[in-house]
Structure formats: structure tokens, C-alpha cells
Short mmCIF file of N, CA and C in Angstrom, two decimals:
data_model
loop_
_atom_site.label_atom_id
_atom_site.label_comp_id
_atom_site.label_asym_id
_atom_site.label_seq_id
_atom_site.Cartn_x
_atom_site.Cartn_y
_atom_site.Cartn_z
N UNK A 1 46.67 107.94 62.29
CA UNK A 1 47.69 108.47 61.41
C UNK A 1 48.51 109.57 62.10
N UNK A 2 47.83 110.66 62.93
CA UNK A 2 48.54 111.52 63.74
C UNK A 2 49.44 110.99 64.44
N UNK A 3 48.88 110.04 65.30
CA UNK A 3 49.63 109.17 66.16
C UNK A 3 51.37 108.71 65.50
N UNK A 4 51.32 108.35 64.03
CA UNK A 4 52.15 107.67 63.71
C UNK A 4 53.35 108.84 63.55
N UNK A 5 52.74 110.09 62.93
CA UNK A 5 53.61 111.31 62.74
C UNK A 5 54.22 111.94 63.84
N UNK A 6 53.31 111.86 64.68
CA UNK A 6 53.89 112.37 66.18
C UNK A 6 54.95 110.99 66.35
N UNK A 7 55.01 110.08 66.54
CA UNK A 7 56.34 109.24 67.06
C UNK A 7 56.76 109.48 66.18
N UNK A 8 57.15 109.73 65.03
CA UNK A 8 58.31 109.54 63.81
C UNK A 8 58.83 111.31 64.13
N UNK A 9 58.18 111.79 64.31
CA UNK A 9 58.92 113.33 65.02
C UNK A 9 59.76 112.81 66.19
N UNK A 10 59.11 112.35 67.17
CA UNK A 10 59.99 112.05 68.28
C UNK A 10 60.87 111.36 68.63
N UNK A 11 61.00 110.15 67.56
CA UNK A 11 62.06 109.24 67.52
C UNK A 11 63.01 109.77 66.82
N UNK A 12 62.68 110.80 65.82
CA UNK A 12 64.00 111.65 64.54
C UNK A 12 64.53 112.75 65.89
N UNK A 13 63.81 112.98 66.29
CA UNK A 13 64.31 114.32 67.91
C UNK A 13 65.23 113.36 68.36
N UNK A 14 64.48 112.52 69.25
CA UNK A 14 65.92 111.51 69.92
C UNK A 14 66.95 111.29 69.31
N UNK A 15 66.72 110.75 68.10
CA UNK A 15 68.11 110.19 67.19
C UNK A 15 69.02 111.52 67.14
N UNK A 16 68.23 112.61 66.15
CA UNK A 16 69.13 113.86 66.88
C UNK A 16 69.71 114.38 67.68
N UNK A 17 69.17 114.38 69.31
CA UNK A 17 69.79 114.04 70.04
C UNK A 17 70.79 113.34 70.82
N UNK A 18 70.71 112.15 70.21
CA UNK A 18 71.80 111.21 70.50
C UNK A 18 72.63 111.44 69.57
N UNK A 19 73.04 111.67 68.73
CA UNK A 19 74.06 112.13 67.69
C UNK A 19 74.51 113.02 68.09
N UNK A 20 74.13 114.53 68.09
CA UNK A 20 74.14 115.38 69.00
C UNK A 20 75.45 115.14 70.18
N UNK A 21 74.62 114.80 70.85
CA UNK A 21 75.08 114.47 72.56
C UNK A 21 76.51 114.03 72.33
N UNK A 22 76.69 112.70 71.81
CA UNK A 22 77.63 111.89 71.76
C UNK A 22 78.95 112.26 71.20
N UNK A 23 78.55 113.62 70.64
CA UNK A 23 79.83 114.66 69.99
C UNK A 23 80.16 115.64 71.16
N UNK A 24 79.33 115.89 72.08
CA UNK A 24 79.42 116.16 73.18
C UNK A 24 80.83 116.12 74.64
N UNK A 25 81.77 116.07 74.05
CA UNK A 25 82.58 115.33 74.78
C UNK A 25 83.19 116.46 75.94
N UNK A 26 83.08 115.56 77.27
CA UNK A 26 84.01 117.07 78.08
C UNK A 26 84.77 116.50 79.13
N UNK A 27 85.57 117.40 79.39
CA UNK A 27 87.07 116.78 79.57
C UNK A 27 87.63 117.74 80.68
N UNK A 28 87.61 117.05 82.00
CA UNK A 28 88.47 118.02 83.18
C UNK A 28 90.16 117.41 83.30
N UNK A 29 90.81 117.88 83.34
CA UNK A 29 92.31 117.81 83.63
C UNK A 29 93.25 118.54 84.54
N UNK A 30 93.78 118.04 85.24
CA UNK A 30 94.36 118.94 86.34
C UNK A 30 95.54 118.55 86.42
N UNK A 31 97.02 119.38 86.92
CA UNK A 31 98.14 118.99 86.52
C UNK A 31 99.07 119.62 88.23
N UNK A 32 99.80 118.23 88.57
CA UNK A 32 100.41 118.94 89.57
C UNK A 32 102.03 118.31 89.78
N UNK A 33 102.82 119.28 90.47
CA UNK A 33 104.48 119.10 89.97
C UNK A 33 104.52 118.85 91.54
N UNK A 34 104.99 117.46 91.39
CA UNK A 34 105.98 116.92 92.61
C UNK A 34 106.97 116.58 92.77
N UNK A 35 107.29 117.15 94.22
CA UNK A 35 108.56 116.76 94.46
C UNK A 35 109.29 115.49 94.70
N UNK A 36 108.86 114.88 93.61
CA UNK A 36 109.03 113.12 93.84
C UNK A 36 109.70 112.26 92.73
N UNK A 37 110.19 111.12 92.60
CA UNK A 37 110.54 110.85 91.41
C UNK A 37 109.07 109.96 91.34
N UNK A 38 109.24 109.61 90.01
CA UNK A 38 107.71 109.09 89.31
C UNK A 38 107.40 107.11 90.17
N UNK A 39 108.38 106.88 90.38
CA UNK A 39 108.47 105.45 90.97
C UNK A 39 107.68 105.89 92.60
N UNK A 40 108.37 106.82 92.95
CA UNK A 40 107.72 107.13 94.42
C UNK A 40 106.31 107.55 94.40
N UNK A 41 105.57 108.36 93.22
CA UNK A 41 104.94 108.67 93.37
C UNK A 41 103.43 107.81 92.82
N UNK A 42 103.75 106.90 91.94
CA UNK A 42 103.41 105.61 91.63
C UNK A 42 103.12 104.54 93.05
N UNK A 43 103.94 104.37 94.13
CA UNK A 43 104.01 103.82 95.09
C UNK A 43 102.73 104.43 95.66
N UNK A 44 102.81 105.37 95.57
CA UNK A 44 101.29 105.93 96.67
C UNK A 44 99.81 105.75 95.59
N UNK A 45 100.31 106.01 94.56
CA UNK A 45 99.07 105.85 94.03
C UNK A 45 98.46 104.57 93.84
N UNK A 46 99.21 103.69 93.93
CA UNK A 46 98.82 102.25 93.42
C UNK A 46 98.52 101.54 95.32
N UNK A 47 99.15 102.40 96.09
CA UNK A 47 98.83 101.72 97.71
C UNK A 47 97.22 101.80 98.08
N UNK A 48 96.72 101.28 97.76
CA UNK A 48 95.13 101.74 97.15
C UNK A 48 94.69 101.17 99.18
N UNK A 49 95.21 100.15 99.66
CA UNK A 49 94.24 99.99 101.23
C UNK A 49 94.93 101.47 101.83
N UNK A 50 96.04 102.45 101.19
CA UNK A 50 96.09 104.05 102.48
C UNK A 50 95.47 105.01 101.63
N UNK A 51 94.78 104.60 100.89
CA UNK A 51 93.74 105.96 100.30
C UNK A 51 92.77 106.53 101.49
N UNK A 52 92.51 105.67 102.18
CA UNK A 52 91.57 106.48 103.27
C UNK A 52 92.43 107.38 104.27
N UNK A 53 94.09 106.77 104.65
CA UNK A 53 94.24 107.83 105.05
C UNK A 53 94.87 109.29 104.47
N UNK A 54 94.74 109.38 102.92
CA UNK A 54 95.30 110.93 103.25
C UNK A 54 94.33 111.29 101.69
N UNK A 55 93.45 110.30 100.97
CA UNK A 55 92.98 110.82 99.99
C UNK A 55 91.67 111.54 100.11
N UNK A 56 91.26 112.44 100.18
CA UNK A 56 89.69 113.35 100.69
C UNK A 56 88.59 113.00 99.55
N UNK A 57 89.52 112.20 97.89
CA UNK A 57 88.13 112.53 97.29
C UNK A 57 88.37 110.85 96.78
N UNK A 58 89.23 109.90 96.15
CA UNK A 58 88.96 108.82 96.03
C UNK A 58 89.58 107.92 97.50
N UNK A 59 88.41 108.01 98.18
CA UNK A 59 88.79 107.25 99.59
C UNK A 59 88.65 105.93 99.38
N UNK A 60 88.37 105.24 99.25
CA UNK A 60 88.78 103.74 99.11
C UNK A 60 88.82 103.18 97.97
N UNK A 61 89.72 102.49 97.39
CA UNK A 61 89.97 101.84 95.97
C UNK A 61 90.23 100.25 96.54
N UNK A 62 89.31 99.17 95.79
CA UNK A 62 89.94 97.47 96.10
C UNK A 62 89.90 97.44 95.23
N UNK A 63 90.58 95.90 94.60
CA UNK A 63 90.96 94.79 93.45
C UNK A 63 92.26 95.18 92.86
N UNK A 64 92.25 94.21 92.04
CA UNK A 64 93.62 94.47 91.23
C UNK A 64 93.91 95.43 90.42
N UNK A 65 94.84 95.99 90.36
CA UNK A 65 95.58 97.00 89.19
C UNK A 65 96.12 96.15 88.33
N UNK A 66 95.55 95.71 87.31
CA UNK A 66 95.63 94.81 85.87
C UNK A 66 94.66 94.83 84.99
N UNK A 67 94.89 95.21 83.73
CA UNK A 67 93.85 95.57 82.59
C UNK A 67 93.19 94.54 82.61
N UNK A 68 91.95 95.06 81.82
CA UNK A 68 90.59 94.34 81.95
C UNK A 68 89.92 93.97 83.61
N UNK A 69 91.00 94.20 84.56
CA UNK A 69 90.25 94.00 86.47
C UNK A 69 89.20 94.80 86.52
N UNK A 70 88.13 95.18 87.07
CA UNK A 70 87.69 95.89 87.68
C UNK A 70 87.95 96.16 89.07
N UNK A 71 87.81 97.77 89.64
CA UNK A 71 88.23 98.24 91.03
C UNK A 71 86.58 98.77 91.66
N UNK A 72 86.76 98.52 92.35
CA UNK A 72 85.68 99.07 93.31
C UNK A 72 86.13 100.00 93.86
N UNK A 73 85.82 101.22 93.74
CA UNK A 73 86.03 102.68 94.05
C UNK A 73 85.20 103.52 94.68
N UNK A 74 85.36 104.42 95.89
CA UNK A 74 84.59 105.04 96.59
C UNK A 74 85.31 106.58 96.35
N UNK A 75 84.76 107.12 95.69
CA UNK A 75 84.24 108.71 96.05
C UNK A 75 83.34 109.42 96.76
N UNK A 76 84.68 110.23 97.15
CA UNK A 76 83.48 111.17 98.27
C UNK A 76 83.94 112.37 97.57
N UNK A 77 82.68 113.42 96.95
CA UNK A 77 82.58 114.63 96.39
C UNK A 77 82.67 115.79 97.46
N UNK A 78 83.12 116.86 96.93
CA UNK A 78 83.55 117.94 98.12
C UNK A 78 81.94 118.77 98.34
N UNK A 79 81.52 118.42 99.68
CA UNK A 79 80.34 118.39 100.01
C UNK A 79 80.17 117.06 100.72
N UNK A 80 81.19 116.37 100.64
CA UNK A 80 80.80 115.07 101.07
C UNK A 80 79.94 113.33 100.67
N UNK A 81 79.03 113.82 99.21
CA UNK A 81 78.25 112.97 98.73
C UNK A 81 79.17 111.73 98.57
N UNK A 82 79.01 110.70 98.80
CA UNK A 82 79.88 109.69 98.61
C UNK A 82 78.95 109.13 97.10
N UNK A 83 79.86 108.26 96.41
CA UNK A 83 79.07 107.61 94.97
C UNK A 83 80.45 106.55 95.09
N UNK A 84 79.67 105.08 94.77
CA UNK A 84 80.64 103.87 94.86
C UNK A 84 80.26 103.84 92.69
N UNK A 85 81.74 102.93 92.35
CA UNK A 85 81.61 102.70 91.04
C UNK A 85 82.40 101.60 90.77
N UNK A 86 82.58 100.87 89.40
CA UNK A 86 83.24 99.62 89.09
C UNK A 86 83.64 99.61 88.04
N UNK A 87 84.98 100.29 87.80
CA UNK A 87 85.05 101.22 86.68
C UNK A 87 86.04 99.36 86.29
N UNK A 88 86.75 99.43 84.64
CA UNK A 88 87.03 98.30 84.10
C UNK A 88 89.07 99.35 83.89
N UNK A 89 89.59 97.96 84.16
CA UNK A 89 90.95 98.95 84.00
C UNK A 89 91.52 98.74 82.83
N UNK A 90 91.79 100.00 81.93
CA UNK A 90 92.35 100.30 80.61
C UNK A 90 93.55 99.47 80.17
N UNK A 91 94.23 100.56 81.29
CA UNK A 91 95.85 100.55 81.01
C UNK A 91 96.63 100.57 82.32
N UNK A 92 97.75 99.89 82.66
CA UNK A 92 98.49 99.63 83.08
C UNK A 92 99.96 99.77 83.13
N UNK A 93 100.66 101.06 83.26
CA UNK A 93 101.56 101.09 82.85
C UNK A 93 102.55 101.61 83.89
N UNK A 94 103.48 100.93 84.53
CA UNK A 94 103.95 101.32 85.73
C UNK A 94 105.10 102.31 85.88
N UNK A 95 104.66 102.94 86.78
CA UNK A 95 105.62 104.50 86.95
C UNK A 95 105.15 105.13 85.82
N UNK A 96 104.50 104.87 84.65
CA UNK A 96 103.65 105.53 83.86
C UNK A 96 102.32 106.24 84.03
N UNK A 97 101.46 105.26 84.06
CA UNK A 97 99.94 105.84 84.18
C UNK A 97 99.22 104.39 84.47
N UNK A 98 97.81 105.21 84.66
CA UNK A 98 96.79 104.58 84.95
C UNK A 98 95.33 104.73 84.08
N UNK A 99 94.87 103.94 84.01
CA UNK A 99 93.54 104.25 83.33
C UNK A 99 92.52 103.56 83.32
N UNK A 100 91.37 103.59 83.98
CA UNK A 100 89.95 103.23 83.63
C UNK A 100 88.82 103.28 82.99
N UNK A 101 88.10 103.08 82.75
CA UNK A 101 86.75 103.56 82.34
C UNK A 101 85.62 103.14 82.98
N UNK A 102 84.92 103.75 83.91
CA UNK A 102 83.76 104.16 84.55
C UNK A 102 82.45 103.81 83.53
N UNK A 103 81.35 103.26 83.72
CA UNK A 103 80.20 103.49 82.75
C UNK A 103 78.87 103.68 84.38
N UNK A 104 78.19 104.77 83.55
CA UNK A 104 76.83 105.08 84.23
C UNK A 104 75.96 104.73 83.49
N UNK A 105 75.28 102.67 83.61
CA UNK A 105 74.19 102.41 83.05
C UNK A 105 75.14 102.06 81.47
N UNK A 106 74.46 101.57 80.44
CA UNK A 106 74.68 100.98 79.48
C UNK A 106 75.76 101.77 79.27
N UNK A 107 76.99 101.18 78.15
CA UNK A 107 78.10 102.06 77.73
C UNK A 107 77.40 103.26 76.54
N UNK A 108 77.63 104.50 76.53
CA UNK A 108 77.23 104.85 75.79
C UNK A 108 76.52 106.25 76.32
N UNK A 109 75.79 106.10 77.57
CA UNK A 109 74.76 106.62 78.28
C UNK A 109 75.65 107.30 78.83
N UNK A 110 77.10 107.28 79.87
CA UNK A 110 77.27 108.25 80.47
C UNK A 110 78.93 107.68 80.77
N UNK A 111 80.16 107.82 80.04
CA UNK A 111 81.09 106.88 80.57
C UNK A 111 82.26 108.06 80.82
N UNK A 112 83.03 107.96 81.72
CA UNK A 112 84.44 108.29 82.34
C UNK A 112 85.76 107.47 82.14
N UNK A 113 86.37 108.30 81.25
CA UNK A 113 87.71 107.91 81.44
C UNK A 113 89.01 108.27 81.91
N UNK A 114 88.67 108.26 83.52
CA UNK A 114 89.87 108.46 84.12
C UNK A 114 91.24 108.07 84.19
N UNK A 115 91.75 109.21 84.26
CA UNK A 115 93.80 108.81 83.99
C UNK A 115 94.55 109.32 84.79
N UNK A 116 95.73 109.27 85.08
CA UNK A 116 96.94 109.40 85.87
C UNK A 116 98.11 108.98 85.18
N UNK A 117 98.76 109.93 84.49
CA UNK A 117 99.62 110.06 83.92
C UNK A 117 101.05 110.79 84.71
N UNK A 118 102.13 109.68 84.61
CA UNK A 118 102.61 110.47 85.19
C UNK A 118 103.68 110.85 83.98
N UNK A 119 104.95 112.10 84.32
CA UNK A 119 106.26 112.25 83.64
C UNK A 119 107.09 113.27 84.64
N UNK A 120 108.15 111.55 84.48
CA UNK A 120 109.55 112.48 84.93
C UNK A 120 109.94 113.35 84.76
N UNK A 121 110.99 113.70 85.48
CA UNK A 121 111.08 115.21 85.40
C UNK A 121 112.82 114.83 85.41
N UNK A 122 113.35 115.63 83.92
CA UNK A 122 115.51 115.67 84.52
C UNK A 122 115.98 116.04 86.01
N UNK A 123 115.39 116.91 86.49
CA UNK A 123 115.35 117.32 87.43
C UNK A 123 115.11 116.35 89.11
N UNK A 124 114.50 115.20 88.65
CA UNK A 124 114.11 114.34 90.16
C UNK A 124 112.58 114.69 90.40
N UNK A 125 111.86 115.52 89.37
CA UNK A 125 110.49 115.43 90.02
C UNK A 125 109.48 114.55 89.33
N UNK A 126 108.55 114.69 89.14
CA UNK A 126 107.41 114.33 88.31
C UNK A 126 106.09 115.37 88.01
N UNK A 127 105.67 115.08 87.20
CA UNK A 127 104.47 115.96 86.64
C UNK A 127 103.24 114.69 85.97
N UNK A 128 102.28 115.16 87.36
CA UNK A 128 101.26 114.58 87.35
C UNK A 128 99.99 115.04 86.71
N UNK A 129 99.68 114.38 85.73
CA UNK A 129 98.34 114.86 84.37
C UNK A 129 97.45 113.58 85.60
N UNK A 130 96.48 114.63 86.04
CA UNK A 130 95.22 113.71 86.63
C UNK A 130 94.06 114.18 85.57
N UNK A 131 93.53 113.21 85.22
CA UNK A 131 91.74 113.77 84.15
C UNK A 131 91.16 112.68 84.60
N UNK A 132 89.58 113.20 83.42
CA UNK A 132 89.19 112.37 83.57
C UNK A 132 88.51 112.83 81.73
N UNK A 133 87.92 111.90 81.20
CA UNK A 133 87.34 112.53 79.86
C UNK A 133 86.16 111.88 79.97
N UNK A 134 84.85 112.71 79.80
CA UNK A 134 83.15 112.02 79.93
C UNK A 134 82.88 111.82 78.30
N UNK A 135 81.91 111.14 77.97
CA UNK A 135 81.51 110.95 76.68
C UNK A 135 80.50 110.28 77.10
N UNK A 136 79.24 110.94 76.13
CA UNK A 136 77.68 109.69 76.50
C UNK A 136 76.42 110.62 76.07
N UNK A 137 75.38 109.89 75.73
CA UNK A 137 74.18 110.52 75.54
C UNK A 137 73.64 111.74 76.83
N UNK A 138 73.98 111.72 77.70
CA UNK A 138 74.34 112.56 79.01
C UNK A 138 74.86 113.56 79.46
N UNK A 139 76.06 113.37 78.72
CA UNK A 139 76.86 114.56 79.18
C UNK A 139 76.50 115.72 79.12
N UNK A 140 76.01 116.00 78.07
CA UNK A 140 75.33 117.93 78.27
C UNK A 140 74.62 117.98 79.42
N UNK A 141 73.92 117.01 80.21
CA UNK A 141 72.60 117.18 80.84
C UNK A 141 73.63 117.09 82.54
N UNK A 142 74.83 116.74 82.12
CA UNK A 142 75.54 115.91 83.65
C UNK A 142 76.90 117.49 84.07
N UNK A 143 76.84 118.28 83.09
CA UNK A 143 77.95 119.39 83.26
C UNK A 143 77.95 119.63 84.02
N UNK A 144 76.86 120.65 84.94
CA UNK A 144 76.71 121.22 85.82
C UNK A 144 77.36 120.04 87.44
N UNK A 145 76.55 118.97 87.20
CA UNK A 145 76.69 117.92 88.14
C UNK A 145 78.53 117.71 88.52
N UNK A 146 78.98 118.01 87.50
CA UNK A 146 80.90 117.62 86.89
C UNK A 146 81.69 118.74 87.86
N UNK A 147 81.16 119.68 88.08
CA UNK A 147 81.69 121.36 88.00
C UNK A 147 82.44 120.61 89.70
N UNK A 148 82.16 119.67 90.51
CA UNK A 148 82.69 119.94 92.00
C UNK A 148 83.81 118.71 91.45
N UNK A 149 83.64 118.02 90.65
CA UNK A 149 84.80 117.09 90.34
C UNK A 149 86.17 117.38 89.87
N UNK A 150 86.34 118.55 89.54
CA UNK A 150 87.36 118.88 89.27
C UNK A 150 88.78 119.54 90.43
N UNK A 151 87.53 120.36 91.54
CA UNK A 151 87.70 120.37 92.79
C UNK A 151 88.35 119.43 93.35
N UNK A 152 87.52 117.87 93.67
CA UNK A 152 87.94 116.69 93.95
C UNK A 152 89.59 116.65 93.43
N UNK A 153 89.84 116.59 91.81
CA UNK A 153 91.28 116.17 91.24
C UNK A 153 92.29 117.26 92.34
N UNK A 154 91.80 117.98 91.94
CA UNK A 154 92.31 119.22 93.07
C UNK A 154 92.71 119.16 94.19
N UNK A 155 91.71 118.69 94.89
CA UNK A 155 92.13 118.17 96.27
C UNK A 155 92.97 117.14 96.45
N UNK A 156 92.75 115.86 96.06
CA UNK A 156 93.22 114.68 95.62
C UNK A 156 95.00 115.11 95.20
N UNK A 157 94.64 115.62 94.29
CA UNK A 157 96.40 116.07 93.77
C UNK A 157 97.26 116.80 95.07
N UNK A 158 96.73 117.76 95.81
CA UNK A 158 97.47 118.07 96.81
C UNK A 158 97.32 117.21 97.84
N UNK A 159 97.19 116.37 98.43
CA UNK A 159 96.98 115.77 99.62
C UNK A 159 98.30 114.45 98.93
N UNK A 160 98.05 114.02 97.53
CA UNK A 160 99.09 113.20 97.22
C UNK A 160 100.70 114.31 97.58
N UNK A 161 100.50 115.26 96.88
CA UNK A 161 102.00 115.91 97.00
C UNK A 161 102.56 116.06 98.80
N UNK A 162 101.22 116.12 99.43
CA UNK A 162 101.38 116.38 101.58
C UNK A 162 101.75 114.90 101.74
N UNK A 163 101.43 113.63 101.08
CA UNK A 163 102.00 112.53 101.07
C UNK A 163 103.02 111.93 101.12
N UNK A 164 103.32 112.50 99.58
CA UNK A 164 105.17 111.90 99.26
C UNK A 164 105.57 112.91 100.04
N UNK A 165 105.65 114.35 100.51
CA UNK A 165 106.23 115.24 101.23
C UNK A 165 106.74 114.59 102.62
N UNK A 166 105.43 113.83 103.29
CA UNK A 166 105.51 112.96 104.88
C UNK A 166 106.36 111.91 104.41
N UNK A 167 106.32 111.15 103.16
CA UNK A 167 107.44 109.73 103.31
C UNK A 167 108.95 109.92 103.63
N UNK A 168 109.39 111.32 102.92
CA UNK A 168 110.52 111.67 102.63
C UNK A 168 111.27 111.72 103.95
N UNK A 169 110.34 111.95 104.88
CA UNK A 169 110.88 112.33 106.21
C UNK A 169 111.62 110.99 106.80
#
């Protein structure tokens, strides 16, 4: 009978937990103004075989850019850790944005939804919204793990702007 009370505690903990968690939501975003129009700057992002040469944190991207494709994606975290993923593609929207969703293990457990948004600028530039938004039974436990990824957008975002900067030439 103990036996039975002790799991019915621990399964109401979990469920709590997972309820919990799943309200949990956290969200890095990073924003950078280039000197580019949004078509040019679209061009580099979508040239997915020259990510290795000038991107430091998503170094190699294959497959198609078309919703529902999956991409095979290589990150390398600042520190170097590389992590491969097969994220499913959202949205598609050209000289617009981009969007995937990443899952770690069942959907639910640990998922990323990365974006690239872009907007013109009257002016001839663009303004680049890079995120990513986590949601999952996980996430509280994965924060700390998140904290160098934002770094990454960081990096990533300037090395694109040293990019379109070199085409112009």
C-alpha cells in the first residue's frame, strides 16, 4: 500500500512538473542593422555551401530551404563544442525570414525555434531580428547550457554584416 502512495506522489510531482516546465518558455533574440538591402542580405543567408567560410557559429547548413524540408545543420558553440541537428523548416519567406524548429528527443522535451527575420529599411538597409525561442519539459534545467548561444547569434550576426561589407567591394 506504501508502495502505491509513494508512486501516486511521484507521478502528481512529475505531472507538476511538466506543466510547470512547459510554461517555461525562454527566448534569446539579437538584432543587427545592415548595411545591405534585405535581397542582398537574404543572398548570404540562404548561400548555405559559404557558411563555412565566414559563419563561426552555424558552420555548415545542407538540404533544401522549403517548408516542411529538413536541414542538416552544424553548430559550433563559442568554445568550440560542435552539436549537428535536423531541425524541420517552418517558414519560408523570401527576403523575409526564415524559420525552423529544432526538437531534442520527442517534441515536447526540448524544442527550438529558430528565426531570421529580416526588415527593410527606407533608407537601403535592413534590420536583422536573429532568435531563437526554446519551449519543453527541459528548459529550466537547459538555461544555463543556452547562456553561450546567444554569444553564437552575436557572432554569427557580425561576421554576416563583415560579409555583405566584402561583396560590396
Amino acid at each position: 500500500m506504501i508502495f502505491l502512495v509513494i508512486a501516486a506522489a511521484l507521478v502528481a510531482a512529475a505531472t507538476a512538473y511538466a506543466i510547470w516546465a512547459m510554461a517555461q518558455e525562454h527566448r534569446i533574440e539579437t538584432t543587427a542593422h545592415l548595411d545591405a538591402r534585405a535581397n542582398e542580405v537574404w543572398a548570404v543567408l540562404t548561400d548555405f555551401p559559404a557558411y563555412g567560410e565566414w559563419n563561426p557559429f552555424l558552420t555548415a547548413i545542407a538540404g533544401l530551404l522549403a517548408e516542411d524540408e529538413r536541414l542538416d545543420v552544424t553548430l559550433t558553440r563559442p568554445g568550440g563544442k560542435v552539436d549537428r541537428f535536423r531541425p524541420r523548416v517552418l517558414r519560408v519567406s523570401p527576403a523575409r525570414q526564415i524559420r525552423w524548429l529544432g526538437r531534442l528527443g520527442p517534441g515536447g522535451l526540448f524544442d527550438g525555434e529558430h528565426y531570421f527575420v529580416l526588415e527593410p529599411q527606407p533608407d537601403g538597409t535592413t534590420v536583422l531580428t536573429h532568435g531563437e525561442r526554446f519551449t519543453g519539459v527541459l528548459v529550466p534545467l537547459m538555461k544555463s547550457a543556452l547562456a553561450d548561444t546567444e554569444q553564437g547569434f552575436t557572432a554569427m550576426n557580425e561576421a554576416l554584416a563583415a560579409r555583405l561589407s566584402t561583396q560590396e567591394d
